[in-house]
JSON list of C-alpha atoms in Angstrom, two decimals:
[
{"chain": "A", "resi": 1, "resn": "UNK", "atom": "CA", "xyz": [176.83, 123.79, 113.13]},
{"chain": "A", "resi": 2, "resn": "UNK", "atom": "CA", "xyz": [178.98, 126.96, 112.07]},
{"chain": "A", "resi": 3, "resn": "UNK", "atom": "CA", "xyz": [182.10, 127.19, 113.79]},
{"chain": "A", "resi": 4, "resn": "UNK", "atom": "CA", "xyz": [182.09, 129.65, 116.89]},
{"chain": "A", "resi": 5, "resn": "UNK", "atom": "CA", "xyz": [183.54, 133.26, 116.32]},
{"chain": "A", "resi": 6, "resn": "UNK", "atom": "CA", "xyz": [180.57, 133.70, 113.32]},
{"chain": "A", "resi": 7, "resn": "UNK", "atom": "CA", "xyz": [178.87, 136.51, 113.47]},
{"chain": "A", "resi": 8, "resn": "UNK", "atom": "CA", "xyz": [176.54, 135.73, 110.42]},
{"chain": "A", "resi": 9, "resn": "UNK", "atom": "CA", "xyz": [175.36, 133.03, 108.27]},
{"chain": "A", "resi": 10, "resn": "UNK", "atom": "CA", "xyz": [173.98, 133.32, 104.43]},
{"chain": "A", "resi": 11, "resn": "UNK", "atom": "CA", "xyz": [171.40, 131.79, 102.48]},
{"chain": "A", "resi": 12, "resn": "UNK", "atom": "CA", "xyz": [170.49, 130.50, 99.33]},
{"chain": "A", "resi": 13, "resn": "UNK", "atom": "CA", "xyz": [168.84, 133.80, 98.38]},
{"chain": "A", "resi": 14, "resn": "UNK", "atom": "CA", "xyz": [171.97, 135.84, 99.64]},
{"chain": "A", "resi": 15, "resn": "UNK", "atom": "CA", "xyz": [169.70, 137.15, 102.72]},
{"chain": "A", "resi": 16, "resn": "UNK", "atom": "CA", "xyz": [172.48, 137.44, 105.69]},
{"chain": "A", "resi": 17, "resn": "UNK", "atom": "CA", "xyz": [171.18, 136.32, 109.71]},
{"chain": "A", "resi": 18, "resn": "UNK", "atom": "CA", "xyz": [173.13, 137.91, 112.57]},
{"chain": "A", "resi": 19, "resn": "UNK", "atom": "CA", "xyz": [173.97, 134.61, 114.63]},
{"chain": "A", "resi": 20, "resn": "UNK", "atom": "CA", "xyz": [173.51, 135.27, 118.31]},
{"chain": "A", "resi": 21, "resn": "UNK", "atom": "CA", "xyz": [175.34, 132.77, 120.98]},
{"chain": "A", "resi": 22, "resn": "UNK", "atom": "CA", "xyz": [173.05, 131.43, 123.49]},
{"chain": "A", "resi": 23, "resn": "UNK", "atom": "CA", "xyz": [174.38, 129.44, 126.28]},
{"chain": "A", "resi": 24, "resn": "UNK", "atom": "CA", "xyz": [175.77, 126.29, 124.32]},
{"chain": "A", "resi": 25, "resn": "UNK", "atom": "CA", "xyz": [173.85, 127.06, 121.13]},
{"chain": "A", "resi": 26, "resn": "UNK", "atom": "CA", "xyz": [174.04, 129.22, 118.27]},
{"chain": "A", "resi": 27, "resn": "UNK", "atom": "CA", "xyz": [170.69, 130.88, 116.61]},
{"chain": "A", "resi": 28, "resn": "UNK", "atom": "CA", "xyz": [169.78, 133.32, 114.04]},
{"chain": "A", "resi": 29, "resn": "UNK", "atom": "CA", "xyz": [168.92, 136.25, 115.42]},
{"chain": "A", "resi": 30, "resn": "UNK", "atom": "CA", "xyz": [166.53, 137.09, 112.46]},
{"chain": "A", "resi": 31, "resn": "UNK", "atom": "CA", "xyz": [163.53, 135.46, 110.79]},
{"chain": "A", "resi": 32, "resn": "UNK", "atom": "CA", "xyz": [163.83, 133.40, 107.86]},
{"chain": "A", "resi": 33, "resn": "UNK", "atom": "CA", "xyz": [163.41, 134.82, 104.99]},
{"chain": "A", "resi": 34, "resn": "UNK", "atom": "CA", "xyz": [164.13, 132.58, 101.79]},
{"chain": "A", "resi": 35, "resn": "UNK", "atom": "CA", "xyz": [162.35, 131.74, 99.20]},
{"chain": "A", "resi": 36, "resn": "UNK", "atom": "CA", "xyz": [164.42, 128.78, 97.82]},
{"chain": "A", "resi": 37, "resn": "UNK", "atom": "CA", "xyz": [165.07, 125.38, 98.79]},
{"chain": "A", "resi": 38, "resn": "UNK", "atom": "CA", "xyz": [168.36, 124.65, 99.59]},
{"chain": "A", "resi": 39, "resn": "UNK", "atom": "CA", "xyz": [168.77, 122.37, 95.96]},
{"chain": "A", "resi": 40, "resn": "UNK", "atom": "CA", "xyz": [167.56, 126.19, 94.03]},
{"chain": "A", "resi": 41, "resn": "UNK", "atom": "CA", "xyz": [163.87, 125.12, 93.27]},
{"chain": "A", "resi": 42, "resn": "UNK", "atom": "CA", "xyz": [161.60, 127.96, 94.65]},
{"chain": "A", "resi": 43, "resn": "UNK", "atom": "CA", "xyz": [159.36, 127.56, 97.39]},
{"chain": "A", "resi": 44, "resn": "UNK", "atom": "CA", "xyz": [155.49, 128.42, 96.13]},
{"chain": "A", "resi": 45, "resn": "UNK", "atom": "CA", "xyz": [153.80, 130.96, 97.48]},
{"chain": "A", "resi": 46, "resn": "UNK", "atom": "CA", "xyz": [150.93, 133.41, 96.83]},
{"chain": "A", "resi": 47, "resn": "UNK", "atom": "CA", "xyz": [148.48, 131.36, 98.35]},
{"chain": "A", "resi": 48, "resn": "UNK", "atom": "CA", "xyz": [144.72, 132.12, 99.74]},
{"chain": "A", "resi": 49, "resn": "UNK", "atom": "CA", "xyz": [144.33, 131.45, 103.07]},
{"chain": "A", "resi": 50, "resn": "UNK", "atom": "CA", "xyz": [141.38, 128.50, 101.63]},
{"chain": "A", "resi": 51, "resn": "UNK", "atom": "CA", "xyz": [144.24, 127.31, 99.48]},
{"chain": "A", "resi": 52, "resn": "UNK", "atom": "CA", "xyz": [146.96, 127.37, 102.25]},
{"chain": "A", "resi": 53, "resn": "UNK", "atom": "CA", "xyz": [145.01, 125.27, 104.80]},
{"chain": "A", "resi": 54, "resn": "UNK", "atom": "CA", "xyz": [144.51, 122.41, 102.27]},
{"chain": "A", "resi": 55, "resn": "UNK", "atom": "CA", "xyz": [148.26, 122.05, 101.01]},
{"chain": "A", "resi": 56, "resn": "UNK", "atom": "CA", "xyz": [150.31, 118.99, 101.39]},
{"chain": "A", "resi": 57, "resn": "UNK", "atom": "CA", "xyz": [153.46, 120.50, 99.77]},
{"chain": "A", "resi": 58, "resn": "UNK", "atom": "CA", "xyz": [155.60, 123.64, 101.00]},
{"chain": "A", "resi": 59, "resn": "UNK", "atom": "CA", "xyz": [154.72, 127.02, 100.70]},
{"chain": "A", "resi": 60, "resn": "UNK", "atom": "CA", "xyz": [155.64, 129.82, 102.41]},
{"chain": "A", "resi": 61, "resn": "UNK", "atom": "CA", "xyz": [153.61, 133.57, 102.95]},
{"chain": "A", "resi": 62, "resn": "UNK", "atom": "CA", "xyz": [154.08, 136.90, 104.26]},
{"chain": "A", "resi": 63, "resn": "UNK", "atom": "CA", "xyz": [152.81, 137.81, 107.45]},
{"chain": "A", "resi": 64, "resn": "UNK", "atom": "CA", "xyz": [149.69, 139.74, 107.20]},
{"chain": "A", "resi": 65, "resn": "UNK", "atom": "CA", "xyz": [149.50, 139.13, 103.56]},
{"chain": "A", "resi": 66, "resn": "UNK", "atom": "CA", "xyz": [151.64, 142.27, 103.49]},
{"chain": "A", "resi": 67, "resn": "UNK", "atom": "CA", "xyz": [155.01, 141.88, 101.08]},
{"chain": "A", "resi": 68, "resn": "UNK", "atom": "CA", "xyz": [156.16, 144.96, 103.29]},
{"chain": "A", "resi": 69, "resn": "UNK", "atom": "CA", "xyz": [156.40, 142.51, 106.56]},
{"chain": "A", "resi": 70, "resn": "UNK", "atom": "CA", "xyz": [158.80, 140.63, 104.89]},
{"chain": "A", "resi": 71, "resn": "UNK", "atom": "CA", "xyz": [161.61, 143.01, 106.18]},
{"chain": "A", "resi": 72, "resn": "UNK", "atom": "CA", "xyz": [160.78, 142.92, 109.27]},
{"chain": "A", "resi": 73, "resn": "UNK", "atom": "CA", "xyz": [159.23, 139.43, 110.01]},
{"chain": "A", "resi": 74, "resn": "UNK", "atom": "CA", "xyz": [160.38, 137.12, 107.77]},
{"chain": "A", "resi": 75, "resn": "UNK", "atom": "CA", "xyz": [158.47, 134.66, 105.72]},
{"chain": "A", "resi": 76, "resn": "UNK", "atom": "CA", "xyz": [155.64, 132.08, 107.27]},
{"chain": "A", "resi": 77, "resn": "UNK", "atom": "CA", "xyz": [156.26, 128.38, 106.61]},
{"chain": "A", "resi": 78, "resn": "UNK", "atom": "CA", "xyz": [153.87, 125.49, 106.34]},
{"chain": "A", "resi": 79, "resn": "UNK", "atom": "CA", "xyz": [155.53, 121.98, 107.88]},
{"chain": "A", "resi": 80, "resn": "UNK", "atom": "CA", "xyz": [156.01, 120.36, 104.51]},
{"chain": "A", "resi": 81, "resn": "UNK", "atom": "CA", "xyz": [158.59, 123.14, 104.05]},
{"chain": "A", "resi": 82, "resn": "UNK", "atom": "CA", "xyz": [160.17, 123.11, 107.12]},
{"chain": "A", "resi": 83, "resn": "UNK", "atom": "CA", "xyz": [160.22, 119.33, 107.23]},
{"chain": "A", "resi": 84, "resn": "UNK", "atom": "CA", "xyz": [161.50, 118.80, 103.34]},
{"chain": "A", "resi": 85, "resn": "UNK", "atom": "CA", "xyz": [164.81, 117.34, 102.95]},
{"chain": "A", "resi": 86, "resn": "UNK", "atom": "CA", "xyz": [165.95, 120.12, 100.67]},
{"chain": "A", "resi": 87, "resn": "UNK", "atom": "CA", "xyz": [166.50, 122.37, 103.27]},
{"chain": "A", "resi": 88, "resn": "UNK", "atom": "CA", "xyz": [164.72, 125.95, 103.72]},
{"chain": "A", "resi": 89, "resn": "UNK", "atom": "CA", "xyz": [167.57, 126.89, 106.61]},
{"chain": "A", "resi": 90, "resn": "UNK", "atom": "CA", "xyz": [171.16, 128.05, 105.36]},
{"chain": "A", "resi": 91, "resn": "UNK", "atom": "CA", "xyz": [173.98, 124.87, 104.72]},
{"chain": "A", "resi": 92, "resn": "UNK", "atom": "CA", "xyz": [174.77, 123.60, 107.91]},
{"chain": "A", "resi": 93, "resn": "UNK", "atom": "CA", "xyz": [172.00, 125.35, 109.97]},
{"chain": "A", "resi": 94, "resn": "UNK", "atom": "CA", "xyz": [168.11, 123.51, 110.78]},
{"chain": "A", "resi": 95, "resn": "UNK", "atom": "CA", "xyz": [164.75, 124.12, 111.77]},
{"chain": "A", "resi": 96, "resn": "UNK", "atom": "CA", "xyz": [165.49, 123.49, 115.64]},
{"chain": "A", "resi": 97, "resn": "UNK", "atom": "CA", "xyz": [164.20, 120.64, 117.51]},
{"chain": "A", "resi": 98, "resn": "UNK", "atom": "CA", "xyz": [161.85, 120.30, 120.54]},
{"chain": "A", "resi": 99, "resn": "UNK", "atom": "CA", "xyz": [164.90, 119.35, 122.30]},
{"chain": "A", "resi": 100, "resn": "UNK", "atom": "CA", "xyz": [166.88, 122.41, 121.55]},
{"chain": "A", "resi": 101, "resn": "UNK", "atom": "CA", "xyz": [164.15, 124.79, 122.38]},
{"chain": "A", "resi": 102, "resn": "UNK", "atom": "CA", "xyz": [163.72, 122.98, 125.74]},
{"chain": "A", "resi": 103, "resn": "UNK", "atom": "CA", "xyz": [167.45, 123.39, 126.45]},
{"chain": "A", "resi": 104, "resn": "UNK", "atom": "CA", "xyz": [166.87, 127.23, 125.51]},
{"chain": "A", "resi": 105, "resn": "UNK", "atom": "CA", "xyz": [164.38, 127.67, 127.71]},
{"chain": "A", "resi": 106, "resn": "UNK", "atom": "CA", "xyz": [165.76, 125.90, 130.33]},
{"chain": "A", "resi": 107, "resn": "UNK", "atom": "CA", "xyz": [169.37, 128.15, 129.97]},
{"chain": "A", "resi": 108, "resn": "UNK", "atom": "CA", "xyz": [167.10, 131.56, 129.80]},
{"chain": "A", "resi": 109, "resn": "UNK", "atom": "CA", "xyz": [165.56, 130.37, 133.45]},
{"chain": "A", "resi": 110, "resn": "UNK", "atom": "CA", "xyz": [162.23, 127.91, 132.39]},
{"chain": "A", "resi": 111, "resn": "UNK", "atom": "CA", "xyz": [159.31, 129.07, 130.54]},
{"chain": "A", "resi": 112, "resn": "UNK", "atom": "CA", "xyz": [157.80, 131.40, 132.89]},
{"chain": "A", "resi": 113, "resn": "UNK", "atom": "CA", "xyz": [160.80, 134.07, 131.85]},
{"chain": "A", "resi": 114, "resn": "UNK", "atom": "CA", "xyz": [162.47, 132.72, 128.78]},
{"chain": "A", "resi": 115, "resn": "UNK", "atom": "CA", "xyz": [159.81, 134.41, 126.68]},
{"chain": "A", "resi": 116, "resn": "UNK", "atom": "CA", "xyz": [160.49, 137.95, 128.01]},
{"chain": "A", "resi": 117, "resn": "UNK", "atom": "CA", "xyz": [164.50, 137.37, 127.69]},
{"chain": "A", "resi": 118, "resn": "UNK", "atom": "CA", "xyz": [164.23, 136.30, 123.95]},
{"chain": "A", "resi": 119, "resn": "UNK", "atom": "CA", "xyz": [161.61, 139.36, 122.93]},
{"chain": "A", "resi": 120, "resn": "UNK", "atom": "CA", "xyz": [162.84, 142.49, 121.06]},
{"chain": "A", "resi": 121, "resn": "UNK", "atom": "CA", "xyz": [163.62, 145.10, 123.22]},
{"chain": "A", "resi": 122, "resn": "UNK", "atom": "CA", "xyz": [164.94, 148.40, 122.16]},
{"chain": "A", "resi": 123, "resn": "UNK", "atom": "CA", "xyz": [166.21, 149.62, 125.92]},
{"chain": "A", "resi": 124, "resn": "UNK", "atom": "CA", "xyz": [166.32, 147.83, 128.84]},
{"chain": "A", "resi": 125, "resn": "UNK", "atom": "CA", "xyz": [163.23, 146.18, 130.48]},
{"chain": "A", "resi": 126, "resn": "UNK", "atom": "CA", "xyz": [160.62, 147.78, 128.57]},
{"chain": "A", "resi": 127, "resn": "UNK", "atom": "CA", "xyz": [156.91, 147.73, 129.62]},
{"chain": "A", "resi": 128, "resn": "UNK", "atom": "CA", "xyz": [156.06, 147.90, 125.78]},
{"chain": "A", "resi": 129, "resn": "UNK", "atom": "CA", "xyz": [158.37, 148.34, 122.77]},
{"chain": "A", "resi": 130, "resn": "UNK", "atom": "CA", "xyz": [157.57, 148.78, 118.92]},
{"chain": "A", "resi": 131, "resn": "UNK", "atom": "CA", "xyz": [156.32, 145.53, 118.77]},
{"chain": "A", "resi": 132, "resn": "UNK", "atom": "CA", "xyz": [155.22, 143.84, 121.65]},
{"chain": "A", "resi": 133, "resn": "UNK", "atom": "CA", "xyz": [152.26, 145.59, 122.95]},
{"chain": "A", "resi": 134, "resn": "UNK", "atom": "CA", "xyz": [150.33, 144.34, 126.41]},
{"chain": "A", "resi": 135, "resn": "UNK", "atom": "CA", "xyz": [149.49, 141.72, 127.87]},
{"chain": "A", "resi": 136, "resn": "UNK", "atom": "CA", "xyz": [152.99, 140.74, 125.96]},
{"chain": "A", "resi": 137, "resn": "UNK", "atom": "CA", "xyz": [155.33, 143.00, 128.82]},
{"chain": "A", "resi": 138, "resn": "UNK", "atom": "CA", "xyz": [158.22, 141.61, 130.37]},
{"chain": "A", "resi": 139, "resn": "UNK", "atom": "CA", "xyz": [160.46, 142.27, 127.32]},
{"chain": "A", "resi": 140, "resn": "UNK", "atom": "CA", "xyz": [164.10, 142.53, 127.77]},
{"chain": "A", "resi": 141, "resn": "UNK", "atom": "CA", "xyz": [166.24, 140.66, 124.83]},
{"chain": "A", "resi": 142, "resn": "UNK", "atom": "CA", "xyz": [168.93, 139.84, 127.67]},
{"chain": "A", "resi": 143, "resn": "UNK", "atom": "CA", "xyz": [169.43, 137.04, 125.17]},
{"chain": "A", "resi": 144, "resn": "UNK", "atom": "CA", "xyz": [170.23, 139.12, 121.79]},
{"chain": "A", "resi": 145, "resn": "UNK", "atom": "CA", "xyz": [167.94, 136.79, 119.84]},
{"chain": "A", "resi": 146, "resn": "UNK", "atom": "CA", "xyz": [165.36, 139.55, 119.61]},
{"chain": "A", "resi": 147, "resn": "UNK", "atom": "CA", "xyz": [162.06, 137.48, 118.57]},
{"chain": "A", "resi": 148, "resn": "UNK", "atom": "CA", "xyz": [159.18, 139.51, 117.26]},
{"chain": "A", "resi": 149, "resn": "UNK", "atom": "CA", "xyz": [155.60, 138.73, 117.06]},
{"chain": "A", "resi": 150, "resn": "UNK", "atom": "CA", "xyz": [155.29, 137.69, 113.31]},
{"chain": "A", "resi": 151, "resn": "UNK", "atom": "CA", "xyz": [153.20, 134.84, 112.82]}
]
């Protein structure tokens, strides 16, 4: 894990997180958005949605089959990605267990109102925001990790 004080962390591709403290833990506070594996060979994408559902190697998409998401969301990516050796999260950094989302949870309050304190939120409490829409209310981001509804 990065040392504490960090207020970003940088991938392969150059693409730079904001890092965001939680409790004990440290998270990006951005999608993933890389298209290498840690080693330099590229992920593949560009795949149907036929093709996708049959693949037993990574890949990664966009969400909505839009390029223009990729800003905004991040990329999509299939467990043999996540789960290869080479790495798809920056040095040092990992796709986070069970575990550590439980512990997350469990520091936000449980799972009846972690989901609302990790959800982008442009002002306060808000009913709706640019992109959570109902029944998805309850946003507030008291956490600063700012999730979004991409995938």
């Amino acid at each position: 894990m990065l040392a504490w004080g960090q207020d970003t962390v940088t991938d392969i591709d150059g693409n730079i997180y904001e890092i965001v403290q939680i409790g004990d833990q440290l998270w990006m506070a951005e999608n993933l958005k890389v298209t290498h594996y840690n080693d330099g060979t590229e992920i593949p994408t560009g795949y149907s949605d036929n093709d996708w559902a049959g693949l037993s190697t990574g890949a990664y998409a966009v969400y909505g089959d839009n390029e223009s998401n990729a800003d905004t969301y991040g990329y999509l990516y299939n467990w043999y990605a996540v789960d290869d050796d080479r790495g798809v999260c920056p040095a040092s950094w990992h796709v986070p267990t069970d575990g550590e989302y439980t512990a997350l949870s469990d520091y936000l309050g449980g799972t009846s109102v972690a989901g609302g304190k990790l959800k982008e939120c442009t002002e306060g409490s808000c009913p709706e925001s640019e992109y959570w829409y109902s029944p998805n209310t309850g946003a507030t981001n008291e956490s600063g990790f700012t999730g979004l509804p991409g995938g």
